Short mmCIF file of C-alpha atoms in Angstrom, two decimals:
data_model
loop_
_atom_site.label_atom_id
_atom_site.label_comp_id
_atom_site.label_asym_id
_atom_site.label_seq_id
_atom_site.Cartn_x
_atom_site.Cartn_y
_atom_site.Cartn_z
CA MET X 1 132.70 112.37 -16.64
CA SER X 2 133.71 113.97 -19.51
CA THR X 3 132.33 116.10 -21.16
CA LEU X 4 132.33 114.76 -24.76
CA SER X 5 130.14 111.94 -22.93
CA LYS X 6 127.78 115.01 -20.51
CA ARG X 7 126.63 116.45 -24.01
CA HIS X 8 125.98 113.31 -25.75
CA ASN X 9 124.00 112.43 -22.54
CA ARG X 10 121.70 115.56 -22.35
CA ARG X 11 120.90 115.12 -26.68
CA PHE X 12 120.38 111.45 -25.79
CA ARG X 13 117.68 111.96 -23.66
CA LEU X 14 116.19 114.82 -25.78
CA VAL X 15 115.73 112.75 -28.34
CA THR X 16 114.32 110.39 -26.84
CA ARG X 17 112.08 112.58 -24.73
CA ARG X 18 109.41 114.22 -27.90
CA PRO X 19 105.89 114.69 -26.81
CA GLY X 20 103.56 113.01 -28.45
CA LEU X 21 101.06 110.24 -28.15
CA THR X 22 102.01 106.40 -25.97
CA LEU X 23 100.41 103.95 -27.30
CA VAL X 24 98.02 103.75 -24.12
CA GLU X 25 96.91 106.84 -25.02
CA MET X 26 95.44 106.71 -28.44
CA ILE X 27 93.54 103.42 -26.99
CA VAL X 28 92.10 106.01 -25.11
CA VAL X 29 91.36 108.29 -27.06
CA LEU X 30 90.36 105.37 -29.47
CA ALA X 31 87.99 104.10 -27.23
CA ILE X 32 86.17 107.20 -26.36
CA ILE X 33 85.58 107.80 -30.65
CA ALA X 34 83.92 103.67 -30.15
CA VAL X 35 81.95 105.16 -27.61
CA VAL X 36 80.53 107.70 -29.21
CA ALA X 37 80.56 106.09 -32.10
CA VAL X 38 78.01 103.10 -30.67
CA LEU X 39 76.05 106.36 -28.56
CA ILE X 40 75.43 108.45 -32.32
CA VAL X 41 75.45 106.11 -35.73
CA PRO X 42 72.07 103.87 -34.93
CA ASN X 43 70.33 107.44 -34.81
CA VAL X 44 71.77 108.35 -37.44
CA ILE X 45 71.70 105.40 -39.35
CA GLY X 46 67.81 104.61 -38.61
CA ARG X 47 66.27 107.32 -40.30
CA PRO X 48 66.81 107.81 -44.07
CA ASP X 49 63.26 107.96 -44.98
CA GLN X 50 62.57 110.92 -41.86
CA ALA X 51 65.01 112.48 -44.24
CA ARG X 52 63.83 112.00 -47.98
CA VAL X 53 60.76 113.33 -46.86
CA THR X 54 62.52 116.91 -45.32
CA VAL X 55 64.49 116.58 -48.35
CA ALA X 56 60.88 116.87 -51.06
CA LYS X 57 59.06 118.73 -48.71
CA THR X 58 61.87 121.49 -49.16
CA ASP X 59 61.59 120.67 -52.46
CA LEU X 60 58.16 121.38 -52.49
CA LYS X 61 58.42 124.73 -50.67
CA THR X 62 61.67 126.22 -54.00
CA ILE X 63 58.74 124.62 -56.26
CA ALA X 64 56.30 126.33 -54.72
CA THR X 65 58.07 129.42 -54.43
CA ALA X 66 59.67 129.40 -58.23
CA LEU X 67 55.70 128.97 -59.45
CA ARG X 68 54.47 132.23 -57.41
CA VAL X 69 57.49 134.29 -58.79
CA TYR X 70 56.69 132.69 -62.21
CA ARG X 71 53.17 134.19 -61.82
CA LEU X 72 54.22 137.25 -60.84
CA ASP X 73 56.11 138.03 -64.02
CA ASN X 74 53.75 136.05 -66.73
CA GLY X 75 50.56 136.90 -64.35
CA ASP X 76 49.28 133.69 -64.16
CA TYR X 77 50.89 130.15 -63.10
CA PRO X 78 51.55 127.26 -66.07
CA THR X 79 49.20 124.99 -67.26
CA THR X 80 49.25 121.56 -67.01
CA ALA X 81 50.09 120.60 -69.81
CA GLN X 82 53.03 123.23 -69.41
CA GLY X 83 53.59 121.42 -66.41
CA LEU X 84 57.29 122.15 -64.24
CA GLN X 85 59.37 122.12 -66.84
CA ALA X 86 57.77 125.99 -67.32
CA LEU X 87 59.64 127.26 -64.35
CA VAL X 88 62.97 125.77 -66.58
CA GLU X 89 62.01 125.70 -70.20
CA LYS X 90 60.50 128.86 -72.12
CA PRO X 91 56.85 127.22 -72.80
CA THR X 92 56.48 127.08 -75.73
CA SER X 93 52.74 126.08 -75.74
CA PRO X 94 49.35 128.60 -75.41
CA PRO X 95 49.35 130.57 -73.21
CA GLU X 96 53.16 130.81 -73.83
CA PRO X 97 54.82 133.65 -70.73
CA THR X 98 54.97 136.74 -71.38
CA SER X 99 57.87 138.19 -69.27
CA TRP X 100 59.88 134.27 -68.74
CA ALA X 101 62.80 135.09 -66.71
CA PRO X 102 65.53 135.07 -69.01
CA ASP X 103 67.49 132.55 -66.69
CA GLY X 104 64.12 130.62 -66.10
CA TYR X 105 63.18 129.72 -62.43
CA LEU X 106 64.78 126.85 -61.41
CA PRO X 107 68.33 125.65 -63.16
CA GLU X 108 66.91 122.02 -63.17
CA LEU X 109 63.19 120.63 -62.83
CA PRO X 110 63.71 117.96 -59.23
CA THR X 111 62.34 114.65 -58.87
CA ASP X 112 61.55 113.28 -55.42
CA PRO X 113 64.03 111.83 -53.65
CA TRP X 114 62.62 108.30 -54.69
CA GLY X 115 63.30 109.02 -57.98
CA ASN X 116 59.61 110.29 -58.78
CA ALA X 117 58.71 112.96 -60.46
CA TYR X 118 55.99 115.99 -58.49
CA VAL X 119 52.94 116.36 -59.71
CA TYR X 120 51.44 119.40 -60.25
CA ARG X 121 48.15 119.82 -61.83
CA SER X 122 47.07 124.05 -62.62
CA PRO X 123 44.50 125.08 -62.16
CA GLY X 124 44.47 121.99 -59.02
CA LEU X 125 41.97 120.89 -56.83
CA THR X 126 42.75 122.75 -54.04
CA GLY X 127 43.65 125.26 -55.24
CA ALA X 128 45.12 127.73 -58.05
CA TYR X 129 47.66 124.71 -58.43
CA ASP X 130 48.17 121.61 -57.08
CA LEU X 131 52.29 120.41 -56.52
CA LEU X 132 53.51 116.64 -53.79
CA SER X 133 54.84 114.41 -53.97
CA TYR X 134 53.44 110.68 -53.95
CA GLY X 135 55.75 109.52 -51.46
CA LYS X 136 57.95 106.35 -51.05
CA ASP X 137 55.79 104.34 -52.73
CA GLY X 138 55.34 106.33 -56.08
CA ALA X 139 51.43 106.05 -55.38
CA GLU X 140 49.19 108.21 -54.50
CA GLY X 141 47.51 108.15 -51.04
CA GLY X 142 48.95 106.07 -48.63
CA GLU X 143 49.96 106.04 -44.62
CA ASP X 144 53.23 107.62 -43.02
CA LEU X 145 56.51 107.20 -45.09
CA ASP X 146 53.85 106.36 -48.65
CA ALA X 147 51.45 109.44 -47.42
CA ASP X 148 51.63 112.26 -50.35
CA LEU X 149 53.00 115.45 -49.13
CA SER X 150 52.57 118.14 -50.78
CA ASP X 151 53.39 121.75 -50.75
CA ARG X 152 51.39 123.01 -48.32
CA THR X 153 52.43 119.35 -46.14
CA ARG X 154 53.29 120.62 -42.29
#
């Protein structure tokens, strides 16, 4: 064999032996991904309502914290008439806050994960204020996902 042929042969072998995945390796990887998906997806897809309950509880705790800061700044909680909007915009109805935070206490008024407004009463039936979500059904009372959630719910 001539030197030119030997060089050409070596280059050809180097070009054909590039590292990478073969079709069989790709099929094995796809099979593993499919098995993992079959095991995990049903557990995740079946829990959107539980996730909504968790989001509602987190929102309630955030709003309760904003209410406590409002009280520290102004001496009392907003009235029922002022509502939770007092945490976003300075109330103009009496009693007007004396030291309302310039940026407010919440950037915007959240709604619960089911699209309903959070319920706020001050004074409340169970303390200085009541803060709750009526749950999935949007009506007072209920069980399971329809149960009322409050900032005191564990």
